[in-house]
Short mmCIF file of C-alpha atoms in Angstrom, two decimals:
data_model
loop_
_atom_site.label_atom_id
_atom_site.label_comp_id
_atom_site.label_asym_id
_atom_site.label_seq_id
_atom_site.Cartn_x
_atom_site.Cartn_y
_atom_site.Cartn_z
CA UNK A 1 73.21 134.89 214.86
CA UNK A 2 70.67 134.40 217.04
CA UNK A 3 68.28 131.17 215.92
CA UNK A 4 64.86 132.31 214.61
CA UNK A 5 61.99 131.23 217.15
CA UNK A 6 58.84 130.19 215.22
CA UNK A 7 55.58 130.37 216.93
CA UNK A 8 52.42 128.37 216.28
CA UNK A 9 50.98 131.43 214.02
CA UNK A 10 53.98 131.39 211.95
CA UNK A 11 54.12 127.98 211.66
CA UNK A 12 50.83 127.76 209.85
CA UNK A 13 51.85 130.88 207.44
CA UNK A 14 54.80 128.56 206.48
CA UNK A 15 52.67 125.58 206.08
CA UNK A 16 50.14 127.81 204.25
CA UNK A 17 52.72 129.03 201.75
CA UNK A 18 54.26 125.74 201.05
CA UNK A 19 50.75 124.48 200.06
CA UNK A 20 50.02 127.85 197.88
CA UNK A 21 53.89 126.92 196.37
CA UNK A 22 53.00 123.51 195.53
CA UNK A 23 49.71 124.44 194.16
CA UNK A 24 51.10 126.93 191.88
CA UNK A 25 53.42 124.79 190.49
CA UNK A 26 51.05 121.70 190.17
CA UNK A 27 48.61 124.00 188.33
CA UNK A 28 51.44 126.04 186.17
CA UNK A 29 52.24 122.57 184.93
CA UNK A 30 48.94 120.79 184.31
CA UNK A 31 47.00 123.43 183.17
CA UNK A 32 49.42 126.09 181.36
CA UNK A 33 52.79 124.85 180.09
CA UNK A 34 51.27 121.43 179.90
CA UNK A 35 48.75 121.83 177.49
CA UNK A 36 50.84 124.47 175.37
CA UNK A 37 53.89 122.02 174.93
CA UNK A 38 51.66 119.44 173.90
CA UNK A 39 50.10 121.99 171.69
CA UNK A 40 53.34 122.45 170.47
CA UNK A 41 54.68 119.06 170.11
CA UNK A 42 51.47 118.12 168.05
CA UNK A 43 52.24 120.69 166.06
CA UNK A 44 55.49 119.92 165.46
CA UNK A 45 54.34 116.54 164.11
CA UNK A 46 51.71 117.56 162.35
CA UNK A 47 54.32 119.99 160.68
CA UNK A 48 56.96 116.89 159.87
CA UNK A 49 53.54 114.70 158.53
CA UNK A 50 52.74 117.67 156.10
CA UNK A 51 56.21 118.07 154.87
CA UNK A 52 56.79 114.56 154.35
CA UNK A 53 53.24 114.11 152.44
CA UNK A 54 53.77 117.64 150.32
CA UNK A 55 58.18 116.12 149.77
CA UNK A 56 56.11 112.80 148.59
CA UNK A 57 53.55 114.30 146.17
CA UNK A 58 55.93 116.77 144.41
CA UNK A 59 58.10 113.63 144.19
CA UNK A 60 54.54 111.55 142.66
CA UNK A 61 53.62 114.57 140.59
CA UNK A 62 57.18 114.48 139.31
CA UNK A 63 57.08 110.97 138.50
CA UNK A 64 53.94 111.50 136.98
CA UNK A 65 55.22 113.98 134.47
CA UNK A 66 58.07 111.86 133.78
CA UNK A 67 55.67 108.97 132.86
CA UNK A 68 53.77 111.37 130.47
CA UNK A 69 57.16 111.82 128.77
CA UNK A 70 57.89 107.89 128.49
CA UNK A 71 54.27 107.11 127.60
CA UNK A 72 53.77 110.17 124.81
CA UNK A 73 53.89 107.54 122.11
CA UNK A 74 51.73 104.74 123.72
CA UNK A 75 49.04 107.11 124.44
CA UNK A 76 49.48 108.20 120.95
CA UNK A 77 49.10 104.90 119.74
CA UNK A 78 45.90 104.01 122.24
CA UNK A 79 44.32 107.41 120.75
CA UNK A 80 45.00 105.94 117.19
CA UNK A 81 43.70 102.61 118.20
CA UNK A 82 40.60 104.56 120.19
CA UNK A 83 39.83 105.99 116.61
CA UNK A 84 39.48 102.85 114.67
CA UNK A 85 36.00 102.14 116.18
CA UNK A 86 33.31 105.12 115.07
CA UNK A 87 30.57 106.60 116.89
CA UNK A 88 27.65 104.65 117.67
CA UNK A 89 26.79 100.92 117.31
CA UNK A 90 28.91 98.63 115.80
CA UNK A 91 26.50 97.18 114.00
CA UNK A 92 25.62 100.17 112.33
CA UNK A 93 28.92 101.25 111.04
CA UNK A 94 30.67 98.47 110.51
CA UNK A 95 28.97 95.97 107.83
CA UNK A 96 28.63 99.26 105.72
CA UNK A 97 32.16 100.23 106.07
CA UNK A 98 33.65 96.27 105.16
CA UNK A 99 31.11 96.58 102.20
CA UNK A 100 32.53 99.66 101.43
CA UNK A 101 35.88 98.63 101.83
CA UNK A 102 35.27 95.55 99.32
CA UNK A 103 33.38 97.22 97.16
CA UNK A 104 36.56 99.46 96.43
CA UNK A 105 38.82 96.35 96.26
CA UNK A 106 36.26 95.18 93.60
CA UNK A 107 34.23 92.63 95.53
CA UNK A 108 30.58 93.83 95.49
CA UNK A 109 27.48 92.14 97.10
CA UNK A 110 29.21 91.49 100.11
CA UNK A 111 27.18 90.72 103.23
CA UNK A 112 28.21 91.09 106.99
CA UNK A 113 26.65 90.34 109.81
CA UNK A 114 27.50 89.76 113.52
CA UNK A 115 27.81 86.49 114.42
CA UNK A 116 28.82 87.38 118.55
CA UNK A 117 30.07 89.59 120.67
CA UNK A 118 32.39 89.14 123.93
CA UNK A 119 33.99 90.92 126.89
CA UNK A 120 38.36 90.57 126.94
CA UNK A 121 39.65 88.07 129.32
CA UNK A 122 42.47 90.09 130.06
CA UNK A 123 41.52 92.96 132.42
CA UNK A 124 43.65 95.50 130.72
CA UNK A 125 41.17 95.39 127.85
CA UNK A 126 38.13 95.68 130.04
CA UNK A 127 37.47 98.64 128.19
CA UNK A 128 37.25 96.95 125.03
CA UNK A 129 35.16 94.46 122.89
CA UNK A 130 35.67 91.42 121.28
CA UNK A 131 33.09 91.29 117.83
CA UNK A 132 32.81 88.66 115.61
CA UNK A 133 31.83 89.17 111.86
CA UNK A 134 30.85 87.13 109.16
CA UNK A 135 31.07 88.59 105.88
CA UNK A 136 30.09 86.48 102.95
CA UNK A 137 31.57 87.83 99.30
CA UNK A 138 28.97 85.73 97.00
CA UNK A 139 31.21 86.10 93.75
CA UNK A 140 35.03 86.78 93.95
CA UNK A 141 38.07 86.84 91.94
CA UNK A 142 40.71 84.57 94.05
CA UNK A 143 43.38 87.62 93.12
CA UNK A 144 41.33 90.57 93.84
CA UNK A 145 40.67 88.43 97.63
CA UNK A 146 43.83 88.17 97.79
CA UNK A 147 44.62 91.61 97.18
CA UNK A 148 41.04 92.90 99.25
CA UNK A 149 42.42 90.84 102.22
CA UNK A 150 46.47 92.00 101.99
CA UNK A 151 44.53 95.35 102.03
CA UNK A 152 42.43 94.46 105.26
CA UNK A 153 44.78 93.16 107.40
CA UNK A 154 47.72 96.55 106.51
CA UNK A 155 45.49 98.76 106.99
CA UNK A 156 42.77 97.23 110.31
CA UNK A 157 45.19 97.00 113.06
CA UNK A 158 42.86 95.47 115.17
CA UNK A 159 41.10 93.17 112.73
CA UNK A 160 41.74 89.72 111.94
CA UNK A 161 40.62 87.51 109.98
CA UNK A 162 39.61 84.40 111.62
CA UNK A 163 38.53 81.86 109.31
CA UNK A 164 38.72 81.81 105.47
CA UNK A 165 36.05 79.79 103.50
CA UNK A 166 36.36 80.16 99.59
CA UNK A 167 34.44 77.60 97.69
CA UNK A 168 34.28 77.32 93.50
CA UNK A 169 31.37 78.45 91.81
CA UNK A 170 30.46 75.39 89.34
CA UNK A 171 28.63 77.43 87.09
CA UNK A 172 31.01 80.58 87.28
CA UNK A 173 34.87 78.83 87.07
CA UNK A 174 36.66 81.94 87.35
CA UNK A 175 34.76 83.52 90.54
CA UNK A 176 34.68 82.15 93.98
CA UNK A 177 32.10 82.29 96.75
CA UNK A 178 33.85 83.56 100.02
CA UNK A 179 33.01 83.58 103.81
CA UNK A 180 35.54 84.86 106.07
CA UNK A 181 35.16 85.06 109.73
CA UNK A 182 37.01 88.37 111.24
CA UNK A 183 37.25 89.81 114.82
CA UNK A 184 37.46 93.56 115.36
CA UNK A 185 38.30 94.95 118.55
CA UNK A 186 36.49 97.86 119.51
CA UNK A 187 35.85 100.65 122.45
CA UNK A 188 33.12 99.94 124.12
CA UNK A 189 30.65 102.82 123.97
CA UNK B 1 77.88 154.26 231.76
CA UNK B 2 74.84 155.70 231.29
CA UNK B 3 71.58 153.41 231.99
CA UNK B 4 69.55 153.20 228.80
CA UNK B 5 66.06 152.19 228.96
CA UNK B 6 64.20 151.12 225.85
CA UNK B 7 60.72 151.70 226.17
CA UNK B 8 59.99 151.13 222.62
CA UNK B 9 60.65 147.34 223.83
CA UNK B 10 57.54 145.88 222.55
CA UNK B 11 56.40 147.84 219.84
CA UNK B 12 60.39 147.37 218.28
CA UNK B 13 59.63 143.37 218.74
CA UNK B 14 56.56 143.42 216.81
CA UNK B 15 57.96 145.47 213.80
CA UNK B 16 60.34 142.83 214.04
CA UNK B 17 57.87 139.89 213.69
CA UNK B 18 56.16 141.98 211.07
CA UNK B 19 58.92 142.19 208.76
CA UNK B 20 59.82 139.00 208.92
CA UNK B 21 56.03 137.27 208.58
CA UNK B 22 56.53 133.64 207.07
CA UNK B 23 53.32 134.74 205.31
CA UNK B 24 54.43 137.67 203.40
CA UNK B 25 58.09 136.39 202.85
CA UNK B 26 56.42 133.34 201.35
CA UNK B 27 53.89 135.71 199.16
CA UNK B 28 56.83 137.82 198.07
CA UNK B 29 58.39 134.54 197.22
CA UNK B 30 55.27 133.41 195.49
CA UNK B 31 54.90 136.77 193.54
CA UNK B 32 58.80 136.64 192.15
CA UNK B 33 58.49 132.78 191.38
CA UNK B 34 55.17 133.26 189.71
CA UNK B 35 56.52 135.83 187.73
CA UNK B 36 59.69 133.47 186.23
CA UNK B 37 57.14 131.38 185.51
CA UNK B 38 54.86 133.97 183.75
CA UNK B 39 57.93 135.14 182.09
CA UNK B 40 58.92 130.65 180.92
CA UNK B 41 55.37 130.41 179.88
CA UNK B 42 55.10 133.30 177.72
CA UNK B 43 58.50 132.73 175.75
CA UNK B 44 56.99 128.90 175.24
CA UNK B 45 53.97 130.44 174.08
CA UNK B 46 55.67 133.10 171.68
CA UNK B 47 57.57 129.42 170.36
CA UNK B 48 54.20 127.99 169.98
CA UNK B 49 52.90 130.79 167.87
CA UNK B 50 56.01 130.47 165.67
CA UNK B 51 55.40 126.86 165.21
CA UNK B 52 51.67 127.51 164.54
CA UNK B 53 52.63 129.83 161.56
CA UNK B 54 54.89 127.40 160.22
CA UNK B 55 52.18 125.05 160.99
CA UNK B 56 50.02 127.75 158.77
CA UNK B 57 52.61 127.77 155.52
CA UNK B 58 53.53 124.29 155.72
CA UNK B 59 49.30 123.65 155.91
CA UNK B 60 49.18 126.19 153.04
CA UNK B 61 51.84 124.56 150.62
CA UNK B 62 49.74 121.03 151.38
CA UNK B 63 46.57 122.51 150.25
CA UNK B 64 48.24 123.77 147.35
CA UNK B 65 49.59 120.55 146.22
CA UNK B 66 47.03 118.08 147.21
CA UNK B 67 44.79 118.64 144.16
CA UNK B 68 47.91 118.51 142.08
CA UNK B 69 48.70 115.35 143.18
CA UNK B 70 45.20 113.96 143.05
CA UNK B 71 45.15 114.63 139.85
CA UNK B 72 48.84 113.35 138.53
CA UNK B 73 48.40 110.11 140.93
CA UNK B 74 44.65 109.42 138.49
CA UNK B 75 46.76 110.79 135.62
CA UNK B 76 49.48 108.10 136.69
CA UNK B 77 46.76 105.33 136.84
CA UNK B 78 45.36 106.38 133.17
CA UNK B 79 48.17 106.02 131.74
CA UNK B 80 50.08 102.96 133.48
CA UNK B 81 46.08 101.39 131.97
CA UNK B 82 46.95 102.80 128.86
CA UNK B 83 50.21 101.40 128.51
CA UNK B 84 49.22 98.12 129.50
CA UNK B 85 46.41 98.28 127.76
CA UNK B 86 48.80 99.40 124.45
CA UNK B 87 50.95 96.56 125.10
CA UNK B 88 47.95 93.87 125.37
CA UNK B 89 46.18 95.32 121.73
CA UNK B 90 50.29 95.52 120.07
CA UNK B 91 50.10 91.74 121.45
CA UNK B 92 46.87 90.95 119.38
CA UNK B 93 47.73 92.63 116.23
CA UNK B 94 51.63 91.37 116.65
CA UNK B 95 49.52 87.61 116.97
CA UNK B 96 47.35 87.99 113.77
CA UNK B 97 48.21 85.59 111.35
CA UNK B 98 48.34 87.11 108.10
CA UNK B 99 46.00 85.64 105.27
CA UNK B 100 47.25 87.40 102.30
CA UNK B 101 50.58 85.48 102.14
CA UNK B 102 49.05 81.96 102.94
CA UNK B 103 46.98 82.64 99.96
CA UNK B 104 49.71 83.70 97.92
CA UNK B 105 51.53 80.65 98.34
CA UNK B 106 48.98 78.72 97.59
CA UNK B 107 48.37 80.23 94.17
CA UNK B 108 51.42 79.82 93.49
CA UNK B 109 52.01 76.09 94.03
CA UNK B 110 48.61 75.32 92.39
CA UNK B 111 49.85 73.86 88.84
CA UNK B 112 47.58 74.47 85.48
CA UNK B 113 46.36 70.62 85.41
CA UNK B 114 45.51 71.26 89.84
CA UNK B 115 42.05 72.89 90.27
CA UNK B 116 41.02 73.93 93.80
CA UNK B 117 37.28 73.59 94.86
CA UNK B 118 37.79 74.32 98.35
CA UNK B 119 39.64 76.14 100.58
CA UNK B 120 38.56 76.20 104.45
CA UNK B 121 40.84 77.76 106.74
CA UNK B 122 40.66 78.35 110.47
CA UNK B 123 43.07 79.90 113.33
CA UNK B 124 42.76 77.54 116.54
CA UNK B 125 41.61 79.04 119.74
CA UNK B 126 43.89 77.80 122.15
CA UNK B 127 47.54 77.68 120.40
CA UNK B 128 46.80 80.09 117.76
CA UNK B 129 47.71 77.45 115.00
CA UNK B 130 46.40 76.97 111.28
CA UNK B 131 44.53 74.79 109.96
CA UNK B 132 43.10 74.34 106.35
CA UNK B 133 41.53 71.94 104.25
CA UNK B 134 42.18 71.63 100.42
CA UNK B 135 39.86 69.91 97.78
CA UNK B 136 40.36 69.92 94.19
CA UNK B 137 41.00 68.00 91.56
CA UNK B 138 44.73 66.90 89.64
CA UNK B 139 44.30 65.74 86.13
CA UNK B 140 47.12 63.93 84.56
CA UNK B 141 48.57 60.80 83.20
CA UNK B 142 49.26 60.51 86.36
CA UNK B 143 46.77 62.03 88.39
CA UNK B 144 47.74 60.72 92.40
CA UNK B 145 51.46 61.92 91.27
CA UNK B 146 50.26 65.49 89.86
CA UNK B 147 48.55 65.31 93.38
CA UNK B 148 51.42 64.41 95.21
CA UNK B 149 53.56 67.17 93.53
CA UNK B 150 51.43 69.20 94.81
CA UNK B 151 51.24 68.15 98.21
CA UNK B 152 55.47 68.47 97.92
CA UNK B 153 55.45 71.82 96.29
CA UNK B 154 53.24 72.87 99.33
CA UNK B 155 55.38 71.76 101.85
CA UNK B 156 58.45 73.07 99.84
CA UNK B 157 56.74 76.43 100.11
CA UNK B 158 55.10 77.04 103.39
CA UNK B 159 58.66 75.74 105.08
CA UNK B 160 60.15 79.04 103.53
CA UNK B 161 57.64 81.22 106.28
CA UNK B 162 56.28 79.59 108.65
CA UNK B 163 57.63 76.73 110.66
CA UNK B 164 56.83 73.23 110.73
CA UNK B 165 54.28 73.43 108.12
CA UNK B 166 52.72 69.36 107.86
CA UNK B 167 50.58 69.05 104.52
CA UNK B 168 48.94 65.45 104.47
CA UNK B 169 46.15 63.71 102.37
CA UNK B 170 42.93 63.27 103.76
CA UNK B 171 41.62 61.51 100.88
CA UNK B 172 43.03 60.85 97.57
CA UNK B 173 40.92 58.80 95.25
CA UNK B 174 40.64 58.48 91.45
CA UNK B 175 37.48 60.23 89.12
CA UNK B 176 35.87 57.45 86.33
CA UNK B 177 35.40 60.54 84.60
CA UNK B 178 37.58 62.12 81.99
CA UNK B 179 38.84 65.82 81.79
CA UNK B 180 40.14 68.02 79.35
CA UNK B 181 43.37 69.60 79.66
CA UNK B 182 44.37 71.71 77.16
CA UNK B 183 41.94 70.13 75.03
CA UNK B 184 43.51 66.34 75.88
CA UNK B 185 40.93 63.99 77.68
CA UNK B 186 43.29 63.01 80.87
CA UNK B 187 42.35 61.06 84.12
CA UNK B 188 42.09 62.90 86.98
CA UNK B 189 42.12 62.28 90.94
CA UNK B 190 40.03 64.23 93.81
CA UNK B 191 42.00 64.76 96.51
CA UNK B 192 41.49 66.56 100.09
CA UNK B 193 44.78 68.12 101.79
CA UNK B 194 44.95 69.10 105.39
CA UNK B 195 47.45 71.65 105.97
CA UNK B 196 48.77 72.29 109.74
CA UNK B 197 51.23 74.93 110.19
CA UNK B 198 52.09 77.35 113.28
CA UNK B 199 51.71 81.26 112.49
CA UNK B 200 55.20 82.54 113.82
CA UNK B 201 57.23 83.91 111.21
CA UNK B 202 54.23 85.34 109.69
CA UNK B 203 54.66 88.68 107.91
CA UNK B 204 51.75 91.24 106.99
CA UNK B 205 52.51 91.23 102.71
CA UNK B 206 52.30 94.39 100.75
CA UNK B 207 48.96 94.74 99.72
CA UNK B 208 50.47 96.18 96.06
CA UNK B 209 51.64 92.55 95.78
CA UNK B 210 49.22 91.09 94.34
CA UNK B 211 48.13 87.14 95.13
CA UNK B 212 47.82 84.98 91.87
CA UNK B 213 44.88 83.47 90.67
CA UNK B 214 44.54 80.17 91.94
CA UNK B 215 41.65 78.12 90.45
CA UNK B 216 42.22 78.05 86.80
CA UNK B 217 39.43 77.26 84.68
CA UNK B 218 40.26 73.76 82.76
#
């Protein structure tokens, strides 16, 4: 085999073609398969992030539903609780209703009035209000109270009766003059 | 041997050198490599576009369940508040002291010669404990010992519910004054009790049990 003579022309062709080689490979690199496995690896991430989010909230939304199960009977008993205070301003419904209420127990003339009303420390009641009511019974029996109040406090959950003030009427031995301080706890509105 | 003469030389030596043109070869070689590569990028690309749609579906099933889950995770924060909040409000009305039996027990230790005047009762702030005041008068031959037997009855009582009930005179002085008692003028004594008890143990009574009359006209 006879050795292959290069001359100066085909020197430079070879040179030439190297360069064109390397040039095509530096560009296939950079500007083709480069970008497109990037393209692809981003993807690829992008496609583990959404499966792990969408795995996480079907997992949330299942936990979620599960809670709803467990907490049927507290929300039940927060809806009861919610119903306890009326529509509008307390002070609007409620002296009428505790003079209703003792009116039916046999205690009439009774007179309430709000003496304050406060926010909950706690924050899980931060939804809620703290009222304070005097109601003043001018002539009682100390049985039918007794009876008015074991009738308050079983059926108002969320009022109690704070103070209890019952004085003798001089004139009147058998009746009693009664002021009793009671808390409600109401939505706020 | 015949002479042979190639006259063709030259032009033979050229075709040579053209065939075998660094150039060309190196285009050709080009050409072929650049087409493996054309071939590489296009089966990367045909991977990409089956990683987009997956991208697509997975993008898809996301937007499906993101409002779902916005909604269960406020759904989750409603009701963890309403549970706590439940627990707080069963707290307060477990904490109530109940009136109705205090009262109760009081009518019942007050004895036919004992009237009440007063009764002032108040729940603490802080501790949640009880504290009421007692005036009245005891008439008998006796009347500090009608008072005391009082003050013992009450303790007697209020140790049955509640725990460590302390009943103590404030004041305990005698009336110049007379009274009748079943129609018999007897002394009589005004005293004032302070009664100090802690609410646990406390039941809610049945309202159809009803509280006796207390005060008894003399």
């Amino acid at each position: 085999m006879t050795p292959i003579k290069l001359n100066k022309d085909q020197i430079q062709k070879i040179v030439l073609s190297v360069i064109g080689f390397i040039g095509l490979i530096y560009c296939y690199f950079n500007f083709f398969l480069g970008p497109l496995n990037r393209s692809r690896e981003s993807m690829n991430k992008t496609i583990a992030e959404l499966q792990a989010k969408t795995a996480s909230s079907k997992n949330e939304i299942k936990k979620t539903d599960n809670l709803e199960t467990e907490a049927k009977q507290a929300t039940g008993r927060y809806e009861a609780f919610k119903r306890t205070t009326a529509e509008g301003a307390p002070i609007a419904w409620f002296p009428p209703k505790m003079r209703t209420f003792f009116s039916n127990q046999g205690i009439d003339k009774g007179n309430v009035r709000l003496e304050s009303s406060a926010d909950f420390s706690q924050p899980e009641l931060s939804n809620w209000l703290k009222d304070s009511w005097v109601i003043d019974l001018p002539q009682s029996d100390y049985g039918v109270l007794g009876r008015a109040i074991a009738e308050l406090e079983n059926t108002e959950a969320l009022t109690s009766v704070q103070k209890v003030s019952i004085r003798a009427i001089p004139d009147v031995p058998q009746y009693q003059q009664v002021a009793l301080s009671v808390q409600t706890v109401l939505v706020k509105k | 041997m015949a002479l042979q003469l190639n006259l063709l030389h030259e032009e033979i030596t050229e075709e040579r050198q053209r065939k075998r043109d660094p150039l060309k070869l190196g285009v050709i070689a080009l050409c072929f490599f650049g087409a493996i590569l054309f071939v590489y990028y296009g089966w990367n690309a045909y991977q990409t576009l089956q990683i987009k749609g997956q991208l697509n579906a997975a993008q898809a099933e996301w937007n499906a369940v993101e409002p779902k889950t916005t909604a269960a995770q406020k759904r989750a924060i409603e009701l963890h508040q309403i549970i706590d909040s439940t627990k707080v409000l069963d707290g307060l009305i477990e904490g109530r002291f109940y009136w109705a039996p205090f009262l109760a027990i009081i009518s019942h230790c007050v004895a036919p010669n004992v009237q009440l005047t007063v009764l002032d009762g108040s729940i603490a702030e802080g501790d949640h404990s009880i504290a009421v005041t007692l005036e009245g008068v005891a008439a008998a031959r006796e009347p500090r010992a009608a008072a005391e037997d009082l003050r013992q009855l009450l303790i007697e009582q209020l140790e049955k519910k509640y725990s460590t009930p302390k009943v103590t005179f404030k004041n305990l002085e005698d009336l110049d004054t007379l009274v009748n008692v079943s129609g018999v003028p007897t002394a009589s004594a005004r005293f004032v009790l302070s009664i100090n008890l802690n609410p646990k143990g406390a039941e809610p009574t049945n309202a159809n049990e009803p509280a006796k009359e207390a005060a008894k006209p003399k």
